[in-house]
mmCIF file of C-alpha atoms and ligand atoms in Angstrom:
data_model
loop_
_atom_site.group_PDB
_atom_site.id
_atom_site.type_symbol
_atom_site.label_atom_id
_atom_site.label_comp_id
_atom_site.label_asym_id
_atom_site.label_seq_id
_atom_site.Cartn_x
_atom_site.Cartn_y
_atom_site.Cartn_z
ATOM 1 C CA MET A 829 58.580 26.955 -47.787
ATOM 2 C CA PRO A 830 54.423 26.000 -48.567
ATOM 3 C CA LYS A 831 52.906 24.202 -50.789
ATOM 4 C CA LEU A 832 50.560 25.162 -53.616
ATOM 5 C CA HIS A 833 46.942 23.611 -53.775
ATOM 6 C CA VAL A 834 44.928 25.102 -57.208
ATOM 7 C CA ASN A 835 42.058 26.675 -56.710
ATOM 8 C CA ILE A 836 40.023 25.102 -59.850
ATOM 9 C CA ASP A 837 36.476 27.334 -58.982
ATOM 10 C CA HIS A 838 36.930 29.749 -61.805
ATOM 11 C CA VAL A 839 37.250 27.346 -64.741
ATOM 12 C CA ALA A 840 33.950 26.393 -64.004
ATOM 13 C CA THR A 841 32.714 29.932 -63.700
ATOM 14 C CA LEU A 842 33.813 30.090 -67.128
ATOM 15 C CA ARG A 843 32.283 26.660 -68.143
ATOM 16 C CA GLN A 844 29.024 27.331 -66.721
ATOM 17 C CA ALA A 845 29.294 31.038 -68.679
ATOM 18 C CA ARG A 846 27.309 28.806 -71.142
ATOM 19 C CA ARG A 847 26.280 25.810 -69.146
ATOM 20 C CA GLU A 848 28.361 23.917 -71.824
ATOM 21 C CA VAL A 849 31.107 20.982 -70.947
ATOM 22 C CA ILE A 850 34.111 23.141 -71.627
ATOM 23 C CA PRO A 851 36.681 23.675 -70.478
ATOM 24 C CA ASP A 852 36.439 20.893 -68.395
ATOM 25 C CA PRO A 853 37.753 21.433 -64.182
ATOM 26 C CA ILE A 854 38.658 17.839 -63.939
ATOM 27 C CA GLU A 855 40.625 18.004 -66.996
ATOM 28 C CA TRP A 856 42.024 21.307 -66.321
ATOM 29 C CA ALA A 857 43.227 20.365 -62.320
ATOM 30 C CA LEU A 858 44.875 16.875 -63.673
ATOM 31 C CA ARG A 859 47.162 19.374 -66.224
ATOM 32 C CA ALA A 860 47.685 20.953 -62.884
ATOM 33 C CA GLU A 861 49.089 18.389 -60.560
ATOM 34 C CA LYS A 862 51.395 18.142 -63.884
ATOM 35 C CA ALA A 863 52.530 21.133 -63.545
ATOM 36 C CA GLY A 864 53.191 21.403 -59.431
ATOM 37 C CA ALA A 865 50.064 21.752 -57.771
ATOM 38 C CA VAL A 866 50.216 19.200 -54.585
ATOM 39 C CA GLY A 867 46.473 20.001 -53.843
ATOM 40 C CA ILE A 868 43.430 20.645 -55.851
ATOM 41 C CA THR A 869 40.473 23.132 -54.169
ATOM 42 C CA ALA A 870 36.845 23.465 -54.830
ATOM 43 C CA HIS A 871 34.435 25.265 -53.571
ATOM 44 C CA LEU A 872 30.933 23.933 -53.312
ATOM 45 C CA ARG A 873 28.743 26.777 -52.920
ATOM 46 C CA THR A 874 24.972 26.421 -52.232
ATOM 47 C CA ASP A 875 24.080 28.893 -55.111
ATOM 48 C CA ARG A 876 25.952 26.146 -57.294
ATOM 49 C CA ARG A 877 27.167 29.335 -59.645
ATOM 50 C CA HIS A 878 31.026 27.716 -60.439
ATOM 51 C CA ILE A 879 31.326 23.743 -59.137
ATOM 52 C CA GLN A 880 28.414 21.203 -59.603
ATOM 53 C CA ASP A 881 28.339 18.099 -57.028
ATOM 54 C CA ALA A 882 29.357 16.253 -60.041
ATOM 55 C CA ASP A 883 32.757 18.103 -60.122
ATOM 56 C CA ILE A 884 33.210 17.227 -56.870
ATOM 57 C CA LYS A 885 32.550 13.303 -57.215
ATOM 58 C CA ALA A 886 34.580 13.306 -60.065
ATOM 59 C CA LEU A 887 37.350 15.116 -58.444
ATOM 60 C CA LYS A 888 37.627 12.873 -55.300
ATOM 61 C CA ARG A 889 37.480 9.517 -57.845
ATOM 62 C CA ARG A 890 39.769 11.252 -60.582
ATOM 63 C CA ILE A 891 43.000 13.688 -59.233
ATOM 64 C CA LYS A 892 45.646 11.576 -58.120
ATOM 65 C CA THR A 893 46.654 14.587 -55.175
ATOM 66 C CA ARG A 894 44.562 15.686 -52.735
ATOM 67 C CA LEU A 895 41.150 17.388 -52.800
ATOM 68 C CA ASN A 896 40.493 20.014 -50.249
ATOM 69 C CA PHE A 897 36.848 20.940 -50.384
ATOM 70 C CA GLU A 898 35.972 23.916 -49.329
ATOM 71 C CA MET A 899 32.297 24.981 -47.992
ATOM 72 C CA SER A 900 30.499 26.689 -45.631
ATOM 73 C CA LEU A 901 28.396 25.279 -42.525
ATOM 74 C CA ALA A 902 24.873 24.430 -44.634
ATOM 75 C CA PRO A 903 23.825 21.598 -44.018
ATOM 76 C CA GLU A 904 23.054 20.238 -47.263
ATOM 77 C CA ILE A 905 27.091 21.162 -48.190
ATOM 78 C CA VAL A 906 27.893 19.571 -44.699
ATOM 79 C CA ALA A 907 26.324 15.949 -45.787
ATOM 80 C CA ILE A 908 27.921 16.112 -49.297
ATOM 81 C CA ALA A 909 31.552 16.866 -47.667
ATOM 82 C CA LEU A 910 30.385 13.726 -45.592
ATOM 83 C CA ARG A 911 29.756 11.319 -47.742
ATOM 84 C CA THR A 912 32.311 12.535 -50.220
ATOM 85 C CA LYS A 913 35.183 11.982 -47.684
ATOM 86 C CA PRO A 914 37.546 15.256 -49.029
ATOM 87 C CA HIS A 915 41.411 14.374 -47.419
ATOM 88 C CA ALA A 916 40.766 18.267 -46.037
ATOM 89 C CA VAL A 917 37.726 20.388 -45.838
ATOM 90 C CA CYS A 918 38.275 24.130 -45.550
ATOM 91 C CA LEU A 919 35.423 25.929 -43.846
ATOM 92 C CA VAL A 920 34.571 29.143 -44.919
ATOM 93 C CA PRO A 921 31.725 31.811 -44.647
ATOM 94 C CA GLU A 922 29.299 32.262 -47.647
ATOM 95 C CA ASN A 923 26.649 35.158 -48.573
ATOM 96 C CA ARG A 924 24.687 34.682 -51.815
ATOM 97 C CA ALA A 925 25.121 38.570 -53.073
ATOM 98 C CA GLU A 926 29.173 38.242 -52.548
ATOM 99 C CA VAL A 927 31.563 37.792 -55.719
ATOM 100 C CA THR A 928 34.107 35.759 -53.847
ATOM 101 C CA THR A 929 34.152 34.538 -50.033
ATOM 102 C CA GLU A 930 34.881 38.443 -48.736
ATOM 103 C CA GLY A 931 35.491 37.888 -44.888
ATOM 104 C CA GLY A 932 36.756 34.949 -42.723
ATOM 105 C CA LEU A 933 34.648 32.872 -40.805
ATOM 106 C CA ASP A 934 33.279 33.883 -37.220
ATOM 107 C CA VAL A 935 34.494 31.458 -35.556
ATOM 108 C CA VAL A 936 33.244 32.788 -31.975
ATOM 109 C CA LYS A 937 29.791 33.740 -33.595
ATOM 110 C CA GLU A 938 29.672 30.489 -35.434
ATOM 111 C CA HIS A 939 31.427 28.608 -32.029
ATOM 112 C CA MET A 940 27.804 26.170 -31.562
ATOM 113 C CA ARG A 941 28.142 24.894 -34.834
ATOM 114 C CA LEU A 942 31.406 24.594 -35.519
ATOM 115 C CA LEU A 943 31.620 22.450 -32.110
ATOM 116 C CA ALA A 944 28.570 20.053 -34.046
ATOM 117 C CA VAL A 945 30.016 19.680 -37.451
ATOM 118 C CA VAL A 946 33.905 19.746 -37.020
ATOM 119 C CA PRO A 947 34.112 16.499 -35.428
ATOM 120 C CA ARG A 948 31.726 14.406 -37.693
ATOM 121 C CA LEU A 949 34.427 15.930 -40.586
ATOM 122 C CA ILE A 950 37.122 15.155 -38.075
ATOM 123 C CA LYS A 951 35.400 11.098 -37.849
ATOM 124 C CA ILE A 952 35.255 10.695 -41.414
ATOM 125 C CA GLY A 953 39.121 11.592 -42.301
ATOM 126 C CA ALA A 954 39.179 14.657 -42.786
ATOM 127 C CA GLU A 955 42.109 17.825 -42.115
ATOM 128 C CA VAL A 956 39.841 20.872 -41.493
ATOM 129 C CA SER A 957 40.729 24.171 -41.632
ATOM 130 C CA LEU A 958 39.086 27.064 -40.760
ATOM 131 C CA PHE A 959 38.704 30.407 -43.289
ATOM 132 C CA ILE A 960 39.831 33.738 -40.686
ATOM 133 C CA ASP A 961 41.133 36.626 -40.550
ATOM 134 C CA PRO A 962 44.281 37.345 -39.359
ATOM 135 C CA ASP A 963 43.155 38.096 -35.802
ATOM 136 C CA HIS A 964 43.770 37.002 -32.345
ATOM 137 C CA GLU A 965 40.802 35.957 -30.653
ATOM 138 C CA GLN A 966 39.625 33.814 -33.976
ATOM 139 C CA VAL A 967 42.805 31.897 -33.794
ATOM 140 C CA GLU A 968 42.237 30.987 -30.600
ATOM 141 C CA ALA A 969 38.500 30.417 -30.889
ATOM 142 C CA ALA A 970 39.590 27.761 -33.768
ATOM 143 C CA LEU A 971 41.891 25.366 -31.344
ATOM 144 C CA GLU A 972 38.412 25.371 -29.223
ATOM 145 C CA VAL A 973 36.379 24.312 -31.948
ATOM 146 C CA GLY A 974 38.765 21.455 -32.616
ATOM 147 C CA ALA A 975 40.469 22.336 -35.816
ATOM 148 C CA GLU A 976 43.905 21.283 -37.319
ATOM 149 C CA PHE A 977 44.537 24.003 -39.388
ATOM 150 C CA VAL A 978 43.345 27.708 -39.842
ATOM 151 C CA GLU A 979 43.877 29.313 -43.425
ATOM 152 C CA LEU A 980 44.812 32.592 -42.706
ATOM 153 C CA HIS A 981 42.735 34.940 -45.446
ATOM 154 C CA THR A 982 45.128 37.282 -46.817
ATOM 155 C CA GLY A 983 42.518 39.397 -49.048
ATOM 156 C CA SER A 984 43.017 42.503 -46.951
ATOM 157 C CA TYR A 985 47.097 42.213 -47.751
ATOM 158 C CA ALA A 986 46.466 41.524 -51.401
ATOM 159 C CA ARG A 987 44.139 44.916 -51.717
ATOM 160 C CA ALA A 988 46.443 46.864 -49.406
ATOM 161 C CA THR A 989 49.138 49.463 -50.579
ATOM 162 C CA GLY A 990 52.318 51.070 -49.447
ATOM 163 C CA ALA A 991 51.980 51.265 -45.229
ATOM 164 C CA LYS A 992 49.331 49.434 -45.173
ATOM 165 C CA LYS A 993 50.079 46.663 -46.883
ATOM 166 C CA LYS A 994 53.454 46.085 -44.574
ATOM 167 C CA ARG A 995 50.748 46.529 -41.846
ATOM 168 C CA GLU A 996 48.609 43.678 -43.127
ATOM 169 C CA LEU A 997 52.109 41.236 -43.486
ATOM 170 C CA LEU A 998 52.797 42.150 -39.930
ATOM 171 C CA ARG A 999 49.245 40.914 -38.910
ATOM 172 C CA LEU A 1000 49.119 38.137 -40.941
ATOM 173 C CA GLN A 1001 52.742 37.146 -39.368
ATOM 174 C CA ARG A 1002 51.754 37.587 -35.732
ATOM 175 C CA ALA A 1003 48.292 35.327 -36.469
ATOM 176 C CA ALA A 1004 50.424 33.088 -38.313
ATOM 177 C CA LYS A 1005 53.031 32.320 -35.108
ATOM 178 C CA LEU A 1006 50.920 32.503 -32.381
ATOM 179 C CA ALA A 1007 48.424 30.237 -34.055
ATOM 180 C CA HIS A 1008 51.614 27.746 -34.409
ATOM 181 C CA GLU A 1009 52.210 28.602 -30.722
ATOM 182 C CA CYS A 1010 48.742 27.383 -29.866
ATOM 183 C CA GLY A 1011 49.335 23.953 -31.739
ATOM 184 C CA LEU A 1012 47.191 25.142 -35.130
ATOM 185 C CA ARG A 1013 48.785 23.986 -38.273
ATOM 186 C CA VAL A 1014 48.791 27.307 -40.763
ATOM 187 C CA ASN A 1015 47.690 27.925 -43.882
ATOM 188 C CA ALA A 1016 46.659 31.344 -46.303
ATOM 189 C CA GLY A 1017 45.083 32.503 -49.686
ATOM 190 C CA HIS A 1018 43.118 34.609 -51.525
ATOM 191 C CA GLY A 1019 43.587 37.011 -53.602
ATOM 192 C CA LEU A 1020 47.118 36.029 -53.986
ATOM 193 C CA ASP A 1021 48.972 36.555 -57.695
ATOM 194 C CA TYR A 1022 51.985 36.649 -58.772
ATOM 195 C CA GLU A 1023 53.492 40.324 -57.504
ATOM 196 C CA ASN A 1024 52.144 39.412 -54.520
ATOM 197 C CA VAL A 1025 52.939 35.898 -53.353
ATOM 198 C CA ALA A 1026 56.422 35.569 -52.180
ATOM 199 C CA PRO A 1027 56.359 37.421 -48.594
ATOM 200 C CA ILE A 1028 52.928 34.971 -47.759
ATOM 201 C CA ALA A 1029 55.217 32.137 -49.155
ATOM 202 C CA ALA A 1030 57.891 33.179 -47.158
ATOM 203 C CA LEU A 1031 56.098 33.878 -43.828
ATOM 204 C CA PRO A 1032 57.402 31.689 -40.721
ATOM 205 C CA HIS A 1033 54.859 28.111 -40.063
ATOM 206 C CA VAL A 1034 52.686 28.531 -43.105
ATOM 207 C CA GLU A 1035 52.230 25.509 -44.736
ATOM 208 C CA GLU A 1036 49.752 25.564 -47.965
ATOM 209 C CA LEU A 1037 49.230 28.505 -50.203
ATOM 210 C CA ASN A 1038 45.379 27.724 -51.565
ATOM 211 C CA ILE A 1039 44.933 30.326 -54.431
ATOM 212 C CA GLY A 1040 42.863 30.782 -57.834
ATOM 213 C CA PHE A 1041 41.538 33.423 -59.482
ATOM 214 C CA ALA A 1042 44.610 34.441 -60.527
ATOM 215 C CA ILE A 1043 46.644 31.213 -62.039
ATOM 216 C CA VAL A 1044 42.806 30.729 -64.096
ATOM 217 C CA ALA A 1045 43.223 34.274 -65.178
ATOM 218 C CA ARG A 1046 46.677 33.930 -66.527
ATOM 219 C CA SER A 1047 46.668 30.292 -67.843
ATOM 220 C CA VAL A 1048 44.226 32.095 -70.517
ATOM 221 C CA PHE A 1049 47.017 33.700 -72.076
ATOM 222 C CA THR A 1050 50.047 31.211 -71.009
ATOM 223 C CA GLY A 1051 48.373 27.963 -70.273
ATOM 224 C CA VAL A 1052 47.619 25.796 -67.633
ATOM 225 C CA ASP A 1053 51.157 24.301 -67.418
ATOM 226 C CA GLU A 1054 52.915 27.516 -67.764
ATOM 227 C CA ALA A 1055 50.165 29.566 -64.990
ATOM 228 C CA VAL A 1056 50.975 26.819 -62.240
ATOM 229 C CA SER A 1057 55.227 26.278 -62.568
ATOM 230 C CA THR A 1058 55.474 29.604 -62.359
ATOM 231 C CA MET A 1059 53.288 29.885 -59.659
ATOM 232 C CA ALA A 1060 54.805 26.895 -58.009
ATOM 233 C CA LYS A 1061 58.146 28.219 -58.736
ATOM 234 C CA LEU A 1062 57.248 31.467 -56.814
ATOM 235 C CA VAL A 1063 55.750 29.717 -53.799
ATOM 236 C CA ARG A 1064 58.835 27.866 -53.626
ATOM 237 C CA GLY A 1065 61.180 31.042 -53.279
ATOM 238 C CA ARG A 1066 62.974 29.941 -56.630
ATOM 239 C CA SER A 1067 61.516 32.799 -59.241
ATOM 240 C CA LYS A 1068 60.454 36.384 -59.060
ATOM 241 C CA ALA A 1069 56.957 37.752 -59.940
ATOM 242 C CA ARG A 1070 57.022 38.302 -63.890
ATOM 243 C CA SER A 1071 53.838 39.341 -65.888
ATOM 244 C CA ALA A 1072 52.335 37.194 -68.162
HETATM 245 N N1 LIG B 2306 40.948 30.170 -50.080
HETATM 246 C C1 LIG B 2306 39.765 30.445 -49.541
HETATM 247 C C2 LIG B 2306 39.292 29.861 -48.518
HETATM 248 C C3 LIG B 2306 38.665 30.772 -50.525
HETATM 249 O O1 LIG B 2306 37.397 31.250 -50.531
HETATM 250 C C4 LIG B 2306 39.609 31.462 -51.896
HETATM 251 C C5 LIG B 2306 38.508 32.212 -53.083
HETATM 252 O O2 LIG B 2306 37.681 31.187 -53.491
HETATM 253 C C6 LIG B 2306 40.048 31.184 -51.593
HETATM 254 C C7 LIG B 2306 41.659 30.218 -50.714
HETATM 255 C C8 LIG B 2306 41.440 31.311 -53.656
HETATM 256 O O3 LIG B 2306 41.072 32.489 -53.400
HETATM 257 P P1 LIG B 2306 41.531 33.535 -55.152
HETATM 258 O O4 LIG B 2306 41.218 32.874 -56.226
HETATM 259 O O5 LIG B 2306 41.332 34.734 -55.239
HETATM 260 O O6 LIG B 2306 42.979 33.155 -54.956
#
């Protein structure tokens, strides 16, 4: 069964809505850890729409588990990662107009930039993961640029219904198997919630799930402790989905 990494971006989204100091995403992350998160993920976007530079520094200093720094290949952000030395880095595509990360990184197209950046991140001791669509050419390309992990984009699965959902699950299963056979380690995430997480948590070879929005949204009603611990139980296959 995979481990739960909690993405705290949208706690910062709420804070930034008023440019206030509350709610504090670092305090929220510390509570999430106590409730069962085994890692904290934060995306420092180039437009700084939610997480700020100071949040990344404070997370690295204060959290007790692992910091997974989600980021684009923008040179300014790469430099921050190299200074921060997070436990893990997840490289994602970034587009200013998008509401959230829309698709996976095109590892084939970004081959040269990744060949330059991945070894520098490995050198500071970070586990490097590439956020990819669950396609075989992306898995193979991830291997060629020296990444240790791929994070499979579960967004299409999360949005799909009926027979298409089954096909998307199969696509994820095949990509996870191929990645594992190639010697890559496998994470997954995006769009996962209390209703759709169980089949993803049960996929072979998946080590970590990165889940943010659904947990932060539920915590508005139930508090961070309940929202994280309920998701952690679902990820471990120990509970059935329940609405807040
Ligand atoms: N993994 C990656 C690479 C992401 O970009 C995101 C969104 O920031 C997530 C996981 C979490 O997605 P969600 O907030 O939909 O749970």
